[in-house]
Coordinates of C-alpha atoms in Angstrom, one line a residue:
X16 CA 0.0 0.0 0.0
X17 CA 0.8 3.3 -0.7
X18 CA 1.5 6.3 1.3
X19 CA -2.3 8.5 2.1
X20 CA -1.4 11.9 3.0
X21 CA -3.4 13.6 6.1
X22 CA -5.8 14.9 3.7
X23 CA -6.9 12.0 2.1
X24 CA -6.9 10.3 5.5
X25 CA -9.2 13.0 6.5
X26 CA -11.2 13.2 3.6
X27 CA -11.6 9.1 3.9
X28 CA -12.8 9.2 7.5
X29 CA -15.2 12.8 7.1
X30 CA -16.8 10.3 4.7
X31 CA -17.0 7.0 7.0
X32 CA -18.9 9.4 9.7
X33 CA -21.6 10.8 7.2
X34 CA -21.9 7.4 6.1
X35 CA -22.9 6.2 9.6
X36 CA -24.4 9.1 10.7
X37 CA -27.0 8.6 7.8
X38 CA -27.6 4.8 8.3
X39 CA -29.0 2.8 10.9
X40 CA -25.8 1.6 11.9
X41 CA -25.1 4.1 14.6
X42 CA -23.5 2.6 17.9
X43 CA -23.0 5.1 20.5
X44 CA -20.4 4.5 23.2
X45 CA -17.8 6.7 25.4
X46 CA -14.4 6.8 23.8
X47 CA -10.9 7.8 25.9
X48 CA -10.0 10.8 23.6
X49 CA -6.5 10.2 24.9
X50 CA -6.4 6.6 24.0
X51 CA -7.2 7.9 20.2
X52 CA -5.0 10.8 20.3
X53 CA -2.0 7.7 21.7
X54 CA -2.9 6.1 18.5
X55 CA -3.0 9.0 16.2
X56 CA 0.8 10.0 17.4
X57 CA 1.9 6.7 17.0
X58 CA 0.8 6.5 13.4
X59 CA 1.8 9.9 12.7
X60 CA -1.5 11.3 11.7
X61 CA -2.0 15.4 11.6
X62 CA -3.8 17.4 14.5
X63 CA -7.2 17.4 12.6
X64 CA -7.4 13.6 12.4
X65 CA -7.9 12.9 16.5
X66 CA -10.7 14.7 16.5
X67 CA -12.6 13.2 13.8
X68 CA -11.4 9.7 14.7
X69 CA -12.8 10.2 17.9
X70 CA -15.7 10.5 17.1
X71 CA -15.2 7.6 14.3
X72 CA -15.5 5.2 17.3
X73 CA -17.8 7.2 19.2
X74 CA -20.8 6.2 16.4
X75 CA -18.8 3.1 14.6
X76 CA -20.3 -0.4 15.0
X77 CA -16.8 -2.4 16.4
X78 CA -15.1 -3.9 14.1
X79 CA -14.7 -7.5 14.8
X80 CA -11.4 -9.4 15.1
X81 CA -10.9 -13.0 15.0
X82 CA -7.4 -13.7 16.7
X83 CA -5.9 -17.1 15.3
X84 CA -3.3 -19.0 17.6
X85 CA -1.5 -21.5 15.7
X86 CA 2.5 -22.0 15.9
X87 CA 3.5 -20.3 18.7
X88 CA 4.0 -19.2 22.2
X89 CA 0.8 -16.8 23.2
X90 CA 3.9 -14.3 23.9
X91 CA 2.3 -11.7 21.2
X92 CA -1.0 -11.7 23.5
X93 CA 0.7 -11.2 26.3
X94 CA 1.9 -8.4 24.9
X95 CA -1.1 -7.1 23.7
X96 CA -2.9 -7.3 27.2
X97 CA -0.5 -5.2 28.5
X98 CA -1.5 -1.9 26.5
X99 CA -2.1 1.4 27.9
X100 CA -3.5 3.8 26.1
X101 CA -5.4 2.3 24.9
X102 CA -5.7 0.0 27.6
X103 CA -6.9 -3.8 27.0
X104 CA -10.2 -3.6 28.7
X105 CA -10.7 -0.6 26.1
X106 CA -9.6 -2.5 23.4
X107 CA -12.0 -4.9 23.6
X108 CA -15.2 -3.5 24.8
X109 CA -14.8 0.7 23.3
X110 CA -12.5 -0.3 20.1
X111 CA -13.1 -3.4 18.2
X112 CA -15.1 -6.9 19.1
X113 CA -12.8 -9.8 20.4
X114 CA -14.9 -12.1 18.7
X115 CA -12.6 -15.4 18.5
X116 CA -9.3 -15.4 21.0
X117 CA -8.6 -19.4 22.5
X118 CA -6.3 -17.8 25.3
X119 CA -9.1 -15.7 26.9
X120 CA -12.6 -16.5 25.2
X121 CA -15.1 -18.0 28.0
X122 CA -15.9 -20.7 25.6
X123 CA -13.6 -23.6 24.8
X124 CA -14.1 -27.5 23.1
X125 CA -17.5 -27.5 20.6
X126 CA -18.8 -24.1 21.8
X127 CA -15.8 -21.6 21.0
X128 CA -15.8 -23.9 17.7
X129 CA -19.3 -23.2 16.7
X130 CA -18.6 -19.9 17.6
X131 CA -15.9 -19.3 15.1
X132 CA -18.2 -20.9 12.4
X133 CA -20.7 -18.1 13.4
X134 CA -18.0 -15.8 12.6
X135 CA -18.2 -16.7 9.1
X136 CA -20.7 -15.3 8.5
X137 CA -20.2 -11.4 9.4
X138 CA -17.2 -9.0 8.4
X139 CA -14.3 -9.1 10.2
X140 CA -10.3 -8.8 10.5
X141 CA -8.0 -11.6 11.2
X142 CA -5.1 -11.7 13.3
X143 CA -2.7 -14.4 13.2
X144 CA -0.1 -15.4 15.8
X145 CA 1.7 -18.1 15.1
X146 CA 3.2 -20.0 11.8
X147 CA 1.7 -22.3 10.0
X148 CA 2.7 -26.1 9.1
X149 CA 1.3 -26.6 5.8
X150 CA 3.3 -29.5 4.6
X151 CA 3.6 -31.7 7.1
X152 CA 0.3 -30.2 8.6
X153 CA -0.3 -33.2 11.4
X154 CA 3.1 -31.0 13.3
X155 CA -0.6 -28.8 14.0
X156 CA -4.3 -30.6 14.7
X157 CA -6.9 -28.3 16.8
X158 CA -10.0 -28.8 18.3
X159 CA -12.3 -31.5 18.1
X160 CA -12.8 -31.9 14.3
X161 CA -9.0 -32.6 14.3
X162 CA -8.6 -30.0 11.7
X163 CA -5.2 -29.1 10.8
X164 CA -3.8 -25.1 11.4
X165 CA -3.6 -24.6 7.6
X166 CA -7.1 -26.2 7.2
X167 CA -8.3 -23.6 9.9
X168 CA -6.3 -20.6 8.7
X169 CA -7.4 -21.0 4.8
X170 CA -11.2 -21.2 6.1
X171 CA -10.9 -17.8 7.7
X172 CA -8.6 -16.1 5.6
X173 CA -11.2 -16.2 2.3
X174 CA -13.5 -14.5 4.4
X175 CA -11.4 -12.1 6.2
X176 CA -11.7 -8.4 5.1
X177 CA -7.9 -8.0 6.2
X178 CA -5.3 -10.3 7.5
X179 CA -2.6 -9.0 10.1
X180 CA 0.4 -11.9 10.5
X181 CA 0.6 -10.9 14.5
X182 CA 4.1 -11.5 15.6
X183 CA 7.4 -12.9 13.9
X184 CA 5.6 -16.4 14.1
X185 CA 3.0 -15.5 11.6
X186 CA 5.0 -13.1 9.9
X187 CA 8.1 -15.6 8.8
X188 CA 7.6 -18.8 10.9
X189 CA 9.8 -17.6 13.8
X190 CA 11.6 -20.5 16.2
X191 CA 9.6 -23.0 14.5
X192 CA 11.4 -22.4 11.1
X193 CA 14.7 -22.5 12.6
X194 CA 17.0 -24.9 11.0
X195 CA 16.7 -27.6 10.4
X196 CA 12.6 -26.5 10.6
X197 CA 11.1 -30.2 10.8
X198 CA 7.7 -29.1 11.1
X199 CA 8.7 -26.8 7.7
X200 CA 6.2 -24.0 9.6
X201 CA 6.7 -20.7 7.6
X202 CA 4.9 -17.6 8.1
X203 CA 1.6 -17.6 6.9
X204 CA 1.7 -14.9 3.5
X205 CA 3.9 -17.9 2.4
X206 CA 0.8 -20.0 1.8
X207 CA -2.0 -17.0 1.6
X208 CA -3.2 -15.9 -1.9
X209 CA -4.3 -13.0 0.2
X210 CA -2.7 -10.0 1.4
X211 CA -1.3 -10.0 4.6
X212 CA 0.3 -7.0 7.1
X213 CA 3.2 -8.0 8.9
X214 CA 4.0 -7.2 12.5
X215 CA 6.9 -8.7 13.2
X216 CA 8.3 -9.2 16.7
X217 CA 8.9 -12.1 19.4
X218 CA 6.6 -10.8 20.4
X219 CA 5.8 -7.1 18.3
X220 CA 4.8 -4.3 21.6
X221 CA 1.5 -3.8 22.1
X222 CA 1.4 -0.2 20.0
X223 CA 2.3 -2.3 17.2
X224 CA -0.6 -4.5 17.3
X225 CA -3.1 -2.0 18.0
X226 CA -1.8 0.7 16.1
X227 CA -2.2 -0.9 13.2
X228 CA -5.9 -2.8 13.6
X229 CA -6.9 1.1 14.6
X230 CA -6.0 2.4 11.4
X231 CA -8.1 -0.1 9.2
X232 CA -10.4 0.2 11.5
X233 CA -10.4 3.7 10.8
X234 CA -9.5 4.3 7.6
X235 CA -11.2 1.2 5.6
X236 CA -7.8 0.3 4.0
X237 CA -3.8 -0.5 4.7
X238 CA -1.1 1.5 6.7
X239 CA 1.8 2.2 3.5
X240 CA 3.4 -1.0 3.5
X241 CA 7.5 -1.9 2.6
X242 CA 8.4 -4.6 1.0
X243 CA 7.8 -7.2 3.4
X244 CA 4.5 -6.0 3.9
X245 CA 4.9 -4.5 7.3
X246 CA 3.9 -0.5 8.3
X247 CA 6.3 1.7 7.3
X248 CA 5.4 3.7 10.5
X249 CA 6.3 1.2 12.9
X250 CA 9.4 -1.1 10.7
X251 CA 10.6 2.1 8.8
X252 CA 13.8 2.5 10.9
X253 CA 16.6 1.1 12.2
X254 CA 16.0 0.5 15.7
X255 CA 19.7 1.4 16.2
X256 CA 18.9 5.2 14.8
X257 CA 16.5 5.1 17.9
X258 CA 18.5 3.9 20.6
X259 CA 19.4 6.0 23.7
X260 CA 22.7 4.3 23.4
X261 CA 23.8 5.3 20.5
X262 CA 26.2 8.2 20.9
X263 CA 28.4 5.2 23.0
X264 CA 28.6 3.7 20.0
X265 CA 29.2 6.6 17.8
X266 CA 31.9 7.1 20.3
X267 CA 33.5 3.2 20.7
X268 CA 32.2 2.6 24.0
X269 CA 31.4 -1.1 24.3
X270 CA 30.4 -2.9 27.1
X271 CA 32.6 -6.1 27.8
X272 CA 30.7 -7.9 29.9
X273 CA 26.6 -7.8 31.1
X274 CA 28.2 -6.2 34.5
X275 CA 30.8 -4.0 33.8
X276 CA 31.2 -0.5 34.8
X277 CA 30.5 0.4 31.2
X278 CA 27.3 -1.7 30.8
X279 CA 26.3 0.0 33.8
X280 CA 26.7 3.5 32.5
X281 CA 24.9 2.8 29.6
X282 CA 27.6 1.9 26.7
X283 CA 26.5 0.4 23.9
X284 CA 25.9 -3.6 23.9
X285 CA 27.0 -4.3 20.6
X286 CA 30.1 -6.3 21.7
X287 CA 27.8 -8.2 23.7
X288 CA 25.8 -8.9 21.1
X289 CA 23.2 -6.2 19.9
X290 CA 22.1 -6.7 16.7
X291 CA 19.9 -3.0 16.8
X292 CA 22.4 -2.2 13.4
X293 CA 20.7 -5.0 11.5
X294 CA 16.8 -4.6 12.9
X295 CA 14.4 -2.6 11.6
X296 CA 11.6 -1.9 14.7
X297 CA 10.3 0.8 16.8
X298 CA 11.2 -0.5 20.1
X299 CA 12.9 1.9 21.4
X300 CA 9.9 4.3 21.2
X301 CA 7.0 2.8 21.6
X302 CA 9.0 0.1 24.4
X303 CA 6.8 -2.7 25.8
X304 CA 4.7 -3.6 28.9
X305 CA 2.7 0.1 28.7
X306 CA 6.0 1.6 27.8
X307 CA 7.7 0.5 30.7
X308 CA 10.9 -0.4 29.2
X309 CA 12.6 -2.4 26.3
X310 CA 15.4 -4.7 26.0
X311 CA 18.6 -2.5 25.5
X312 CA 17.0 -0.2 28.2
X313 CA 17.1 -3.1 30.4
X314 CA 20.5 -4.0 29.8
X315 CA 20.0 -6.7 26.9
X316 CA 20.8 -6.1 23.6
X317 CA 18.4 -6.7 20.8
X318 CA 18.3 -10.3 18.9
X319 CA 16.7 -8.8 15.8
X320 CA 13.5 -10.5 16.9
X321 CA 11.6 -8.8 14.0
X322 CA 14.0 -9.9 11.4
X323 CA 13.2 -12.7 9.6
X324 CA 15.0 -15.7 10.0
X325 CA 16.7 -14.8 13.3
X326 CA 17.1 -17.6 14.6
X327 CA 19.5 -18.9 12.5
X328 CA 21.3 -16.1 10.2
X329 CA 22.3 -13.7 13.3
X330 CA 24.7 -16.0 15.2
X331 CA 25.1 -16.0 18.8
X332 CA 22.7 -13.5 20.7
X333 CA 25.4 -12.4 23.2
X334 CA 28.6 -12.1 20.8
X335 CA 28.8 -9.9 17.5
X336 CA 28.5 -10.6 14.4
X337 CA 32.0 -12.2 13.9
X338 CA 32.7 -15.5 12.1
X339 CA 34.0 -17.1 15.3
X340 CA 30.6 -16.6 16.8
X341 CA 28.1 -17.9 14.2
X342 CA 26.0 -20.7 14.0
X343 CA 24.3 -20.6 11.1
X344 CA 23.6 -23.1 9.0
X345 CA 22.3 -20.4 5.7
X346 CA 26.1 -19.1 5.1
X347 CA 26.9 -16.6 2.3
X348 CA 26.4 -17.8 -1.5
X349 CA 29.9 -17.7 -2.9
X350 CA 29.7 -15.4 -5.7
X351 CA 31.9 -13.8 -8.0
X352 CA 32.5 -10.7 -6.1
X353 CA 35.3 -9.4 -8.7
X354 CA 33.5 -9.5 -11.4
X355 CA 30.8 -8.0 -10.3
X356 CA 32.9 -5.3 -8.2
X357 CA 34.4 -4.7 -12.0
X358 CA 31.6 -3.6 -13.6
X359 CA 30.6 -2.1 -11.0
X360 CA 33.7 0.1 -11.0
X361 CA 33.0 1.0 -14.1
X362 CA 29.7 2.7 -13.3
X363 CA 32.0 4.5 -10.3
X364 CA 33.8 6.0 -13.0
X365 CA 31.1 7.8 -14.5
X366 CA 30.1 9.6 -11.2
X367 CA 31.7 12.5 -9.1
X368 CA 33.6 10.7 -6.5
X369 CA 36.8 11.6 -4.7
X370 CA 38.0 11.1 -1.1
X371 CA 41.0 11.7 1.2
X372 CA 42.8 8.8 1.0
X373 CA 45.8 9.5 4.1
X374 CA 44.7 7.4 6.8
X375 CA 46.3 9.8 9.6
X376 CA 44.2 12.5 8.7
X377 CA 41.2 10.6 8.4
X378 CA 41.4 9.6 11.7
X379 CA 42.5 13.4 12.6
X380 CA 39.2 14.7 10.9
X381 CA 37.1 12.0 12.5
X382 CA 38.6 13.1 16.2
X383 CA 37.7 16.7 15.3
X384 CA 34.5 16.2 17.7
X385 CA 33.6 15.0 21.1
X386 CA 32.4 11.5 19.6
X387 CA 35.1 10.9 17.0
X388 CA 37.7 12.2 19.6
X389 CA 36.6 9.2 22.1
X390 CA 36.1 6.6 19.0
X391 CA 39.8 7.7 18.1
X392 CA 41.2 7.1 21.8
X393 CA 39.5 3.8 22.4
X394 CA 40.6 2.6 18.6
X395 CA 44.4 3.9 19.3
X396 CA 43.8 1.2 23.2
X397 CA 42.4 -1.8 21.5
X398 CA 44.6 -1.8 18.4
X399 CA 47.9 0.2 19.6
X400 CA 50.0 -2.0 17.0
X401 CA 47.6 -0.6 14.0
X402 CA 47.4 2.4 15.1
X403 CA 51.2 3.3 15.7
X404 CA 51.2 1.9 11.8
X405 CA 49.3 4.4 10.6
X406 CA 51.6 6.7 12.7
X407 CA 54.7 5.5 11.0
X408 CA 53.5 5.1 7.4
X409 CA 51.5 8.2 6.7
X410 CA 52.8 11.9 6.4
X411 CA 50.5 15.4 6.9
X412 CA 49.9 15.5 3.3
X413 CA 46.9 15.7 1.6
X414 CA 46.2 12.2 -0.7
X415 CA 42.7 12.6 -2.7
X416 CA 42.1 9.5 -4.4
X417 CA 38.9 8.5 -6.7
X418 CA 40.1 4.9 -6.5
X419 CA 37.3 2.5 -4.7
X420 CA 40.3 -0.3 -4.0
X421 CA 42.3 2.7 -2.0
X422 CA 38.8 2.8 0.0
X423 CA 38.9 -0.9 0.9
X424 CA 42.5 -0.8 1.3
X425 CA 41.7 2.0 4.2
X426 CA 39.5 0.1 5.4
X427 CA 42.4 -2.9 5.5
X428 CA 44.9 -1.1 7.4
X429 CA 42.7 -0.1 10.2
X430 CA 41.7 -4.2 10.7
X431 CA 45.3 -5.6 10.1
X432 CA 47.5 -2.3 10.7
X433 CA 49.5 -3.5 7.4
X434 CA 49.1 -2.1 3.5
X435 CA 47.0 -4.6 1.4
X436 CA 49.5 -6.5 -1.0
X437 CA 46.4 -8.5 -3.0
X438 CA 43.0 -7.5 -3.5
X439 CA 42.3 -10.9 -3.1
X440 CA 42.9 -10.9 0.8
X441 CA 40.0 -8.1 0.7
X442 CA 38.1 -10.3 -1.4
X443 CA 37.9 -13.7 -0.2
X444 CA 37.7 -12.0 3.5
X445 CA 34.2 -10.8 2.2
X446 CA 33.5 -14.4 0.5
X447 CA 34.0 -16.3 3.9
X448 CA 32.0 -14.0 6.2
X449 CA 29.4 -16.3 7.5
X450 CA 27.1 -13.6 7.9
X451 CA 23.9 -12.5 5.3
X452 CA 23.9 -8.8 6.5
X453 CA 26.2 -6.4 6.1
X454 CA 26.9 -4.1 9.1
X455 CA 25.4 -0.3 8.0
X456 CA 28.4 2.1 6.1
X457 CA 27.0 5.3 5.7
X458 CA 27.7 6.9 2.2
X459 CA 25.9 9.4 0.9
X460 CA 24.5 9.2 -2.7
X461 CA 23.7 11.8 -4.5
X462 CA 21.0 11.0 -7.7
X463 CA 21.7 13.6 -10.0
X464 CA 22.6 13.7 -14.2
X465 CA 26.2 12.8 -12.8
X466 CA 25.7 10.8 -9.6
X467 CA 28.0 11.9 -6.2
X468 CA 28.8 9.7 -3.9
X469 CA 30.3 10.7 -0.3
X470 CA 32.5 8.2 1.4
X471 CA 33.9 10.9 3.9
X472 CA 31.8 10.3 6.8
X473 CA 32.0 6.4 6.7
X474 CA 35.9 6.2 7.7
X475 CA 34.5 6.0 11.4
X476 CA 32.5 3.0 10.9
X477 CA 35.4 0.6 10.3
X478 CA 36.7 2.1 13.5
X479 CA 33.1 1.7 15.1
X480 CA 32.9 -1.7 14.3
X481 CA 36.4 -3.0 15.4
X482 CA 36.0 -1.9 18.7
X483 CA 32.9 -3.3 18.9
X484 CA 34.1 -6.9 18.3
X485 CA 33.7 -7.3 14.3
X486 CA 36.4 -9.0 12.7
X487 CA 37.9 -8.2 9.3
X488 CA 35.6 -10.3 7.1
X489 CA 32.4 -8.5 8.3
X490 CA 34.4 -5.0 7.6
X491 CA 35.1 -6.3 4.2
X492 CA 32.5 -7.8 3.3
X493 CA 30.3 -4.9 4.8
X494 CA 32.1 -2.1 2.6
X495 CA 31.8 -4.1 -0.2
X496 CA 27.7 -4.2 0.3
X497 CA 28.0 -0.6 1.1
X498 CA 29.5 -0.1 -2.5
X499 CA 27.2 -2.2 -4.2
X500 CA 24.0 -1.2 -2.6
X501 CA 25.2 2.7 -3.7
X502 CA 26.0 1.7 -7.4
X503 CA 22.3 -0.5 -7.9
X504 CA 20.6 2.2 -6.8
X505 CA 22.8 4.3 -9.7
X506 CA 21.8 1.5 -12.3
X507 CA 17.9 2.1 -11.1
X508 CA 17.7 5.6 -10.9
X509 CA 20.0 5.9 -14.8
X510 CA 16.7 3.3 -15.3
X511 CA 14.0 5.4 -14.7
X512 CA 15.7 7.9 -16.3
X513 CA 15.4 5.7 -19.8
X514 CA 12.1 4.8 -19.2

């Protein structure tokens, strides 16, 4: 789905009210105003939508909700009863109609069955939690009928008027999928003709799930979707971007241990293993048990819980992402790197690009703040024989280079402390990281008639990294994604430009 602005939200829900106000389908109740203003700020809308949306579920018959347990752990419903604003009691008797929910319906065996078949038969919303085994479907019978999950799940999803995959369960088969997956459970869009919202999480926070039932509930239609169908309001940025503790990592504070001094005076937990770089989720905003806290507040650092395939493709939950510490069983295809870095090379020369290439006054620009200043310092204590390197090798002089192997070559002698002699020890470094993602570089592309790209503010990342427990394959094989993802989105934009 695509983006609505506030105006066509507004237009859309002016609409809904006449609609109802003009019908026999008025169904007057008392609404917390600050429960819908709660939801409006989470999903961004503008000051006139509160108002109007108010009084949306002041008339509004409830909009039912069927909420489907299959493959899973109830953790996303505990979650959910553990909202605020609004709260659950709200949720269920001012906002919408719990119709169908096994954890905390009154009925159970025959009854809540005939009750779901009664479902059929009027409009509502499903919400999934759990995956769904759709192969080997005896790995989930329910209920009396012994009907399979994916028997269950296909009756209501035809009849559904949206589907909402509740948790990473639903959304990519979470633990159940985990190699070597015998159940083969995936997430439920896998094996839906249907489209299905995404709100990933083990378990997603409660403004996630609400949010996002509020807005079709308002609205009639989707939240703008990305391209694994989940809200671009709540999976839009990296969590990392969020984080409170980010400025210790800008600066190469790392915490050692769970109970070090550092830990305790909040450095970052990325040496520890937080994999906020890599996930894209809201927590640190909207944080969880009626906004209480969340993990890296608490002194954990994030698993990348929203992520698909966590389980398996983001090592070790307490290490970094470093070869020695992974687990996974889906390693890196072994591509042709240099050929494709070739032509890719080629396109490089086409564009404005141009750095300074003399390591000692990179790292003298970089400590030209309070942040890079500290990075500097704590990468001159933890790699004192690359440093005094760099010391030896490189003179005051300017060196501007437009050559992308000088780049990796930097990016060498900060992780080794030595000169790259082959481009194949950058190379095959990248092939045997055991690792899908690529820790974030931060170049700045410029789309123009003759593309720019900035590599000047990325030298600290290298620097970031090292200190924070990467090893040399995920720097190279991170600044080589870096480069590529900058030159595809060259090749699509030159594209467009065709077309």
């Amino acid at each position: 789905m695509t983006k609505l602005s506030n105006e066509e939200l507004k237009e859309i829900l002016t609409k809904r009210i006449e609609k109802i106000k003009n019908s026999s389908l008025v169904d007057e109740k008392n609404i917390n105003e600050e429960s819908v203003k709660t939801l409006a700020k989470h999903l961004s809308l503008g000051n006139e939508i509160p108002p109007l949306a108010a009084k949306f579920f002041q008339i509004a018959p409830k909009m039912k909700v069927v909420w489907l347990h299959l493959c899973e752990c109830t953790g996303c419903s505990e979650s959910l009863l553990r909202s605020e604003l609004p709260s659950f009691d709200e949720f269920i008797f001012d906002f919408f109609s719990l119709e169908y929910h096994e954890t905390l319906m009154a009925a159970n065996g025959t009854k809540a069955e005939e009750l779901l078949e009664e479902v059929l038969e009027d409009e509502f919303v499903l919400a999934v939690e759990g995956g769904v085994a759709a192969i080997d479907t005896f790995f989930l019978t329910i209920g009396s009928k012994g009907e399979s999950g994916f028997e269950i799940l296909n009756k209501l999803a035809t009849k559904a008027k949206a589907i909402f995959a509740v948790g990473t369960c639903s959304s990519y088969g979470g633990i159940q999928a985990a190699y070597p997956n015998p159940s083969k459970t995936c997430g439920i869009s896998e094996v839906l003709s249907q489209k299905v919202v995404n709100i990933p999480g083990c378990p997603p926070s409660d403004v996630n799930i609400i949010a996002n039932l509020a807005f079709y509930a308002l609205f009639d239609t989707l939240p703008e979707l990305d391209a694994q169908n989940r809200p671009v309001w709540a999976y839009g940025k990296c969590l990392h971007d969020l984080c409170e503790r980010k400025a210790k990592f800008e600066s190469g504070i790392f915490a050692d241990t769970f109970d070090d001094e550092k830990a305790k005076n909040g450095a970052c937990l990325f040496k520890i293993g937080c994999k906020g770089p890599y996930t894209y989720n809201n927590c640190p905003k909207v944080k969880f048990n009626s906004k209480t806290s969340w993990p890296v507040a608490a002194g954990h650092g994030c698993i990348a819980c929203s992520e698909k395939n966590f389980w398996d493709e983001f090592g070790n939950y307490e290490k970094p992402m470093a070869n020695i510490f992974s687990y996974a069983k889906l390693t890196n295809e072994k591509q042709n790197i240099e050929f494709t870095l070739k032509e890719q090379i080629e396109i490089l020369s086409t564009m404005d690009f141009e750095f300074e290439s003399n390591v000692k006054l990179i790292l003298q620009n970089i400590a030209k703040n309070k942040l890079g200043a500290s990075l500097i310092e704590n990468y001159k204590k933890a790699f004192e024989k690359n440093y005094h390197f760099i010391e030896q090798n490189f003179d005051e002089n300017s060196q501007i280079s437009n050559d992308i192997w000088k780049y990796f070559e930097i990016n060498f002698i900060l992780a080794k402390g030595e000169f790259l002699k082959d481009k194949n020890d950058f190379l095959n470094a990248a092939k045997n990281y055991a690792f899908k993602h690529a820790s974030p570089y931060d170049f700045k592309l410029t789309l123009a008639e003759k593309s720019k790209l900035d590599i000047s503010k990325s030298f600290r990342m290298p620097l970031i990294y090292l200190c924070g427990g990467l090893d040399f394959e995920g720097i190279a094989y991170s600044a080589l994604k870096a480069f590529e993802k900058s030159i595809q989105s060259v090749v699509e934009f030159n594209k467009q430009k065709i077309g």
